[in-house]
DNA sequence: CGTAGCCTTGAAGGTGATCAATGTTTGTGG
DNA sequence: CCACAAACATTGATCACCTTCAAGGCTACG
């Protein structure tokens, strides 16, 4: 079992969570781990299911969402490589997944049994700090989204694009490309509005040359314009 | 200094966070702590300020909110006695408060220096688990709110009342009284809608005898009705 | 006793949802 | 490799819900 993880070890040792750890320690933390390859739109786990694993995004991306009362999906987060998923509920009494995790394109995930968290992970001070840091970042992000929920749809889309473009590693001076391929539906589910509304705004922007989109890859071509829209105050 | 905390010790030793700790240990954790008495509408700290303290709600309640782009306040959480506030950002590099904390009526707060968190609190496994549990609860609650943001205002108010009534300790069979006195404005700021909308819905309910409110104390008199409104699916 | 915070009601208007129809792309199995 | 289904994108028309604006009353408190 441990030998299966050897190649993975090299892949993950540069992730923030493991930055100061040696190979042996990493193998300890991931003991019993298993690499899952997800096809596009395939679920890793679903909202409400018994949560007996947590894990690490290796490649691709996963969309974390929840069903709404109307049968829609409310997207809460886009997880990219290096993100730890579902860890923070592992020390609850009888945990269930608070979200559905769906692959966006072919993606890979290192699935780790729950006990590893409560025993190995929790006894590592550095790791605890990192987990709490990433948790607080997510929390603050959610709160930011909430505080913008009263804004107009164009403003909220602009803010989302800026937020996501900040995730990217490489930054060209003029063109900002989002690191994740996004459908209009995914954007609308993130903002909890209808697809039609998102399309109306974004096709307008496309015509005006503010953004470009090709095969779900969105580029911000007029960064300043998007920024000013995101900052607009009505009244 | 330590002697000042002696009486506080008895007050807090029954809070969930300290349930399995003896007096000495509690005094260790709260060393350097200081009791703050807040008047109604007084701020403990403000969004964006340098965060060098965290702490514990002793009595009363504090409303945690953030400013919105329109100059409104977006209420994120109501903290009641026993809640730990601002702890989860203490191990960030250069922390600022992610919310404003405002007293709702006269309230008391035990303010603890940041270093206590990174040194004492973080080295206590039980405490870490409790912190993570409460953090994940708050996180899930925020996510739940988000997923309901597409629902109608009556439905969202109903859900909020049910959620808050669940916080109460004593449960009469028929009448459910909210543990926190709430203004319509606070409700509207929690749901990020206008006061007028909230008033229109709630005065309707008052007339129909579904709820009663007196001096900001809200009682749910027809629990089943509120429940059915909260579960309504349009279409 | 005046101001500040909260509650209330009404009228008008707009933003975004809903519904419907159609085109495009992607993926799958015969 | 084609046919068909499924997911995604687009556009227009209609309308409800909620915001906005305005005006007034109530209560608490310095």
XYZ file of C-alpha atoms (C1' of nucleotides) in Angstrom:
530
model
C 0.000 0.000 0.000
C 2.645 2.467 0.982
C 4.559 1.815 -2.193
C 1.608 2.897 -4.293
C 1.909 6.348 -2.793
C 5.598 6.842 -3.566
C 5.009 8.618 -6.901
C 2.213 10.683 -5.388
C 4.588 11.828 -2.704
C 6.662 13.789 -5.193
C 3.537 15.301 -6.609
C 2.210 16.605 -3.324
C 5.360 17.550 -1.445
C 5.221 21.054 -2.886
C 1.654 21.719 -1.817
C 1.349 24.312 0.964
C 0.080 21.781 3.450
C 3.199 19.644 3.206
C 5.824 22.263 2.600
C 7.955 21.567 5.650
C 7.552 17.811 5.808
C 9.853 15.022 4.736
C 8.827 12.039 2.649
C 8.400 9.674 5.591
C 6.098 12.069 7.402
C 4.011 12.630 4.285
C 3.627 8.901 3.752
C 2.515 8.603 7.373
C -0.174 11.240 6.879
C -1.470 9.649 3.687
C -1.342 6.042 4.863
C -4.280 4.072 3.527
C -4.748 6.739 0.900
C -6.041 5.909 -2.540
C -5.897 7.852 -5.780
C -9.304 8.421 -7.362
C -9.538 9.408 -11.017
C -12.802 11.237 -11.698
C -14.305 11.762 -15.107
C -15.940 15.055 -16.043
C -19.120 15.655 -14.033
C -18.512 12.617 -11.839
C -19.151 12.954 -8.104
C -16.523 12.272 -5.505
C -19.189 12.273 -2.820
C -22.614 13.752 -2.342
C -24.202 16.180 0.109
C -25.608 14.327 3.115
C -23.665 11.093 2.629
C -21.792 9.576 5.541
C -18.336 11.107 5.512
C -15.660 8.510 6.114
C -12.958 9.999 3.930
C -11.325 13.329 3.342
C -8.534 14.132 0.928
C -6.451 16.182 -1.378
C -7.044 17.488 -4.889
C -4.131 16.306 -7.044
C -5.037 17.598 -10.494
C -7.934 19.155 -12.363
C -10.632 20.777 -10.238
C -13.681 19.904 -8.192
C -16.751 22.024 -7.737
C -18.269 21.970 -4.246
C -22.015 22.539 -4.202
C -25.236 21.932 -2.292
C -28.782 21.348 -3.486
C -31.194 24.257 -2.956
C -34.878 23.944 -2.012
C -35.792 24.519 -5.681
C -33.771 21.644 -7.024
C -30.978 23.927 -8.170
C -27.352 23.605 -7.177
C -25.664 26.291 -5.134
C -21.923 26.308 -5.852
C -19.829 27.123 -2.812
C -16.252 26.675 -3.903
C -13.948 25.627 -6.693
C -11.184 23.372 -5.416
C -7.885 23.338 -7.261
C -4.776 21.152 -6.839
C -3.346 21.367 -3.344
C -6.708 21.992 -1.694
C -7.715 19.739 1.159
C -11.384 18.779 1.020
C -13.795 17.743 3.769
C -11.045 17.667 6.385
C -12.697 20.079 8.769
C -15.714 17.883 9.432
C -13.666 14.784 10.247
C -13.688 15.386 13.981
C -17.434 15.766 14.259
C -19.287 12.981 16.057
C -21.033 11.398 13.069
C -19.962 13.390 10.038
C -21.866 13.746 6.778
C -20.549 15.610 3.757
C -21.812 19.201 3.843
C -21.323 19.511 0.069
C -21.335 17.536 -3.149
C -17.932 17.382 -4.873
C -18.102 17.165 -8.671
C -15.190 16.851 -11.073
C -14.737 19.639 -13.628
C -12.988 17.787 -16.420
C -10.873 14.738 -15.668
C -9.447 15.193 -12.180
C -7.510 13.258 -9.614
C -8.034 13.054 -5.863
C -6.139 11.423 -3.025
C -8.753 9.877 -0.769
C -7.692 9.332 2.843
C -9.594 7.443 5.568
C -11.132 9.525 8.304
C -9.115 7.993 11.139
C -5.929 9.377 9.614
C -7.238 12.856 10.298
C -8.153 12.363 13.932
C -4.966 10.464 14.687
C -2.102 11.572 12.417
C -3.146 14.952 11.072
C -4.435 16.373 14.312
C -1.242 15.582 16.162
C 0.800 17.713 13.808
C 0.793 21.307 14.959
C 1.886 22.764 11.641
C -0.812 20.932 9.793
C -3.455 22.125 12.242
C -2.360 25.696 11.680
C -2.537 25.263 7.919
C -5.971 23.659 8.078
C -7.266 26.474 10.264
C -5.755 29.048 7.954
C -7.403 27.592 4.877
C -10.672 27.198 6.771
C -10.651 30.805 7.845
C -9.870 31.916 4.301
C -12.865 29.979 2.987
C -15.024 31.358 5.754
C -14.058 34.950 5.032
C -14.644 34.365 1.340
C -18.139 33.054 2.042
C -18.827 36.081 4.207
C -17.616 38.389 1.472
C -19.951 36.726 -1.002
C -22.821 37.132 1.397
C -22.167 40.815 1.888
C -22.324 41.298 -1.881
C -25.560 39.394 -2.308
C -27.535 42.641 -2.375
C -25.523 44.015 -5.302
C -26.572 43.955 -8.929
C -25.830 40.914 -11.070
C -23.194 42.627 -13.258
C -21.331 43.724 -10.154
C -21.438 40.267 -8.633
C -20.216 38.608 -11.825
C -17.364 41.098 -12.047
C -16.387 40.350 -8.472
C -16.453 36.623 -9.087
C -14.258 36.916 -12.164
C -11.748 39.034 -10.264
C -11.714 36.635 -7.357
C -11.139 33.629 -9.587
C -8.537 35.355 -11.721
C -6.590 35.984 -8.537
C -6.164 32.239 -8.169
C -4.095 31.965 -11.286
C -0.350 31.471 -11.133
C 0.779 33.287 -14.256
C -0.340 36.886 -14.770
C 0.072 38.492 -18.145
C 0.170 42.253 -17.953
C -2.929 42.803 -19.991
C -4.874 39.574 -20.305
C -6.192 37.789 -17.262
C -7.263 34.236 -17.904
C -9.308 32.351 -15.354
C -7.495 29.212 -14.163
C -10.673 27.126 -14.253
C -12.924 26.512 -17.266
C -16.348 27.785 -16.218
C -19.763 27.370 -17.805
C -22.363 30.134 -17.511
C -24.446 27.698 -15.492
C -21.642 27.300 -12.993
C -21.354 31.043 -12.644
C -25.096 31.397 -12.159
C -25.120 28.605 -9.595
C -22.287 30.296 -7.734
C -24.200 33.575 -7.537
C -27.563 31.866 -7.043
C -29.145 33.619 -10.001
C -30.527 32.293 -13.304
C -28.363 31.304 -16.274
C -30.251 33.738 -18.469
C -29.258 36.694 -16.338
C -25.604 35.699 -16.444
C -25.702 35.196 -20.206
C -27.314 38.569 -20.818
C -24.575 40.329 -18.891
C -21.655 38.352 -20.233
C -22.624 38.387 -23.899
C -22.928 42.147 -23.542
C -19.389 42.238 -22.188
C -18.183 39.971 -24.974
C -19.614 42.323 -27.584
C -17.929 45.270 -25.890
C -14.616 43.410 -25.843
C -14.348 43.413 -22.066
C -14.086 39.641 -21.864
C -13.454 36.760 -24.239
C -14.569 33.193 -23.806
C -13.619 30.125 -25.725
C -14.479 26.584 -24.759
C -15.380 27.722 -21.242
C -12.042 29.463 -20.777
C -12.763 33.039 -19.804
C -10.299 35.860 -20.328
C -10.624 39.346 -18.916
C -9.398 41.597 -21.708
C -10.361 44.926 -20.143
C -9.327 44.496 -16.553
C -9.913 48.093 -15.549
C -13.448 48.025 -16.859
C -14.281 44.879 -14.900
C -12.741 46.423 -11.834
C -14.819 49.566 -12.146
C -17.981 47.517 -12.587
C -17.106 45.514 -9.486
C -16.697 48.693 -7.480
C -19.778 50.493 -8.743
C -22.079 51.754 -6.031
C -25.632 52.320 -7.014
C -27.356 55.516 -6.028
C -4.116 39.750 37.317
C -4.867 36.098 37.765
C -6.940 36.797 40.802
C -9.257 39.018 38.818
C -10.240 36.023 36.771
C -11.146 33.781 39.689
C -14.859 34.683 39.708
C -14.972 34.462 35.921
C -13.608 30.964 36.137
C -16.772 29.679 37.789
C -18.834 31.421 35.169
C -17.102 29.860 32.214
C -16.210 26.405 33.449
C -19.523 25.044 32.199
C -19.124 26.381 28.660
C -18.583 23.648 26.070
C -15.069 24.762 25.331
C -13.901 24.209 28.891
C -16.018 21.272 29.885
C -13.187 18.855 30.664
C -10.721 21.327 32.145
C -9.815 22.076 35.725
C -9.572 25.543 37.208
C -5.798 25.827 36.860
C -5.883 24.946 33.193
C -8.676 27.435 32.535
C -6.740 30.203 34.272
C -3.748 29.304 32.099
C -5.786 29.658 28.942
C -7.280 32.978 29.965
C -4.113 34.521 31.350
C -3.911 38.206 30.567
C -7.629 38.167 29.942
C -9.784 41.169 30.703
C -13.528 41.467 31.148
C -15.130 44.029 28.855
C -18.592 45.371 29.622
C -20.286 46.638 26.464
C -23.278 48.918 26.390
C -26.081 48.415 23.885
C -24.883 49.052 20.317
C -21.270 49.454 21.415
C -18.579 47.838 19.273
C -16.112 45.326 20.624
C -14.024 45.697 17.485
C -14.587 46.715 13.895
C -14.206 45.056 10.516
C -10.705 45.590 9.132
C -9.047 46.567 12.413
C -5.830 44.895 13.460
C -6.813 41.794 15.414
C -4.706 41.380 18.511
C -7.342 39.872 20.764
C -9.878 37.108 20.635
C -12.248 36.045 23.368
C -15.324 34.613 24.889
C -18.882 35.910 25.195
C -19.813 35.862 28.890
C -23.302 37.312 28.921
C -25.734 39.107 26.655
C -25.117 38.788 22.923
C -22.990 40.218 20.168
C -23.968 40.645 16.558
C -21.213 39.939 14.025
C -21.555 41.918 10.817
C -19.694 43.377 7.858
C -20.266 46.534 5.845
C -21.686 46.036 2.347
C -20.757 48.085 -0.737
C -23.984 50.094 -0.276
C -23.213 51.193 3.243
C -25.537 48.629 4.753
C -24.545 46.063 7.330
C -24.623 42.387 6.516
C -25.178 40.381 9.701
C -23.323 37.077 9.732
C -23.878 35.621 13.160
C -25.381 36.182 16.574
C -22.972 35.189 19.316
C -24.392 34.046 22.618
C -22.678 33.214 25.934
C -20.114 30.482 25.558
C -19.210 31.402 22.000
C -15.582 32.019 21.182
C -15.096 34.978 18.853
C -12.319 35.775 16.400
C -10.218 32.826 17.535
C -9.894 31.237 14.128
C -7.987 34.134 12.598
C -5.421 34.320 15.381
C -2.870 32.154 13.595
C -2.897 34.146 10.384
C 0.237 36.126 9.574
C -1.109 39.640 10.187
C -4.712 39.244 11.233
C -7.481 41.808 10.877
C -11.001 41.329 12.191
C -13.200 39.913 9.423
C -16.325 41.244 11.137
C -17.597 44.002 13.374
C -18.837 42.814 16.766
C -21.652 44.889 18.254
C -23.323 44.415 21.619
C -27.058 43.683 21.622
C -28.064 45.081 24.974
C -25.565 45.224 27.817
C -23.132 42.359 27.322
C -19.900 41.055 28.772
C -16.872 39.693 26.977
C -13.624 38.107 28.125
C -10.904 39.590 25.951
C -7.738 37.498 25.608
C -4.435 38.511 23.970
C -3.617 36.878 20.675
C -0.454 35.162 21.875
C -2.497 33.065 24.277
C -4.154 31.447 21.306
C -1.029 30.545 19.391
C 0.764 29.314 22.492
C -1.689 27.963 25.065
C -4.870 27.220 23.145
C -3.241 25.583 20.165
C -1.296 23.161 22.298
C -4.459 21.739 23.796
C -5.816 18.992 21.574
C -9.322 19.046 23.028
C -9.597 22.749 22.550
C -8.448 22.492 18.945
C -11.119 19.920 18.270
C -13.782 22.137 19.835
C -12.650 25.168 17.881
C -12.718 23.232 14.649
C -16.138 21.849 15.468
C -17.615 25.270 16.116
C -15.908 26.637 13.022
C -17.337 23.904 10.849
C -20.785 24.477 12.323
C -20.611 28.168 11.466
C -19.326 27.329 8.005
C -22.139 24.902 7.300
C -24.639 27.417 8.585
C -23.301 30.071 6.232
C -23.493 27.610 3.354
C -27.067 26.773 4.268
C -27.975 30.455 4.231
C -26.365 30.839 0.843
C -28.291 27.938 -0.622
C -31.517 29.594 0.511
C -30.676 32.986 -0.908
C -32.788 32.277 -4.005
C -35.903 31.610 -1.926
C -38.704 34.059 -1.248
C -38.441 36.465 1.652
C -41.198 34.853 3.751
C -39.464 31.510 3.420
C -36.121 32.938 4.421
C -37.545 34.727 7.439
C -39.272 31.545 8.531
C -36.008 29.626 8.234
C -34.146 32.231 10.253
C -36.721 32.180 13.035
C -36.566 28.398 13.191
C -32.801 28.419 13.244
C -32.635 30.957 16.038
C -35.369 29.308 18.066
C -33.280 26.149 17.979
C -30.653 27.986 20.001
C -32.889 28.338 22.984
C -32.423 26.197 26.033
C -35.959 25.896 27.304
C -38.623 24.661 24.895
C -42.245 25.064 25.765
C -44.491 22.648 23.938
C -46.441 25.255 22.070
C -44.688 28.595 22.244
C -41.192 29.043 20.888
C -39.472 32.179 22.037
C -36.313 33.387 20.359
C -33.394 33.571 22.820
C -32.191 36.890 21.395
C -34.162 40.140 21.144
C -34.163 41.018 17.446
C -35.147 44.172 15.600
C -36.664 43.992 12.103
C -33.578 45.787 10.879
C -31.363 43.066 12.271
C -33.430 40.439 10.531
C -33.312 42.336 7.266
C -29.553 42.798 7.586
C -29.151 39.094 8.233
C -31.062 38.204 5.081
C -29.615 41.101 3.087
C -33.031 42.486 2.165
C -34.779 45.758 3.050
C -36.445 46.443 6.391
C -39.696 47.231 4.642
C -39.899 43.771 3.121
C -39.343 42.130 6.478
C -41.919 44.338 8.154
C -44.555 43.612 5.525
C -44.146 39.872 6.003
C -43.931 39.888 9.772
C -46.797 42.261 10.465
C -48.895 40.007 8.254
C -47.884 37.060 10.416
C -48.616 39.025 13.575
C -52.132 39.773 12.370
C -52.660 36.107 11.567
C -51.437 35.121 15.026
C -48.506 33.113 13.720
C -45.987 35.127 15.688
C -46.014 37.627 18.539
C -43.444 40.283 19.245
C -43.015 42.489 22.231
C -40.066 44.727 22.882
C -38.032 42.866 20.235
C -38.734 39.497 21.793
C -40.228 37.292 19.120
C -42.396 34.291 19.861
C -43.483 31.703 17.349
C -47.064 30.915 18.301
C -47.943 28.742 15.321
C -44.864 26.618 14.915
C -46.358 24.300 12.294
C -47.334 27.212 10.098
C -43.842 28.688 10.219
C -42.428 25.303 9.446
C -44.660 24.836 6.421
C -43.730 28.290 5.132
C -40.068 27.455 5.552
C -40.475 24.285 3.540
C -42.595 25.737 0.763
C -41.292 25.086 -2.733
C -42.462 27.443 -5.379
C -43.603 26.116 -8.733
C -37.813 67.824 25.189
C -35.515 66.860 21.245
C -32.980 63.504 18.795
C -32.052 58.886 17.333
C -33.439 54.394 16.455
C -37.111 51.570 15.232
C -41.657 50.460 13.120
C -45.247 51.130 9.675
C -47.832 51.969 5.359
C -48.427 53.334 0.562
C -47.234 54.173 -4.277
C -44.181 53.583 -8.149
C -40.685 51.415 -10.711
C -37.067 48.255 -12.021
C -34.391 44.188 -11.791
C -34.241 39.739 -12.448
C -37.183 35.366 -12.683
C -40.011 32.689 -15.558
C -41.416 30.572 -19.730
C -40.676 29.344 -24.373
C -38.239 28.393 -28.430
C -33.988 27.495 -30.929
C -29.063 26.874 -31.891
C -24.607 24.795 -30.666
C -21.416 21.588 -28.871
C -20.168 17.322 -26.721
C -20.452 12.685 -25.853
C -22.275 7.975 -26.586
C -23.829 3.740 -28.625
C -25.333 1.361 -32.691
C -18.911 7.220 -38.593
C -23.458 8.627 -38.054
C -27.509 9.431 -35.155
C -29.297 10.911 -31.148
C -29.263 12.514 -26.540
C -27.636 15.595 -23.134
C -25.511 19.569 -21.661
C -24.695 24.244 -22.681
C -25.652 28.852 -24.901
C -28.797 32.378 -26.592
C -32.671 35.642 -27.306
C -37.179 37.638 -26.505
C -41.524 38.642 -24.023
C -43.947 38.951 -19.827
C -44.619 39.735 -15.071
C -43.959 39.259 -10.017
C -41.365 40.363 -6.336
C -38.814 43.297 -4.067
C -36.516 47.757 -3.815
C -36.814 52.515 -3.624
C -38.677 56.704 -2.057
C -41.614 59.304 0.928
C -44.015 60.406 5.014
C -45.405 59.696 9.597
C -45.727 57.614 14.336
C -43.791 55.462 18.403
C -40.547 54.799 22.209
C -36.244 55.301 24.682
C -32.816 58.131 26.419
C -29.464 61.931 27.351
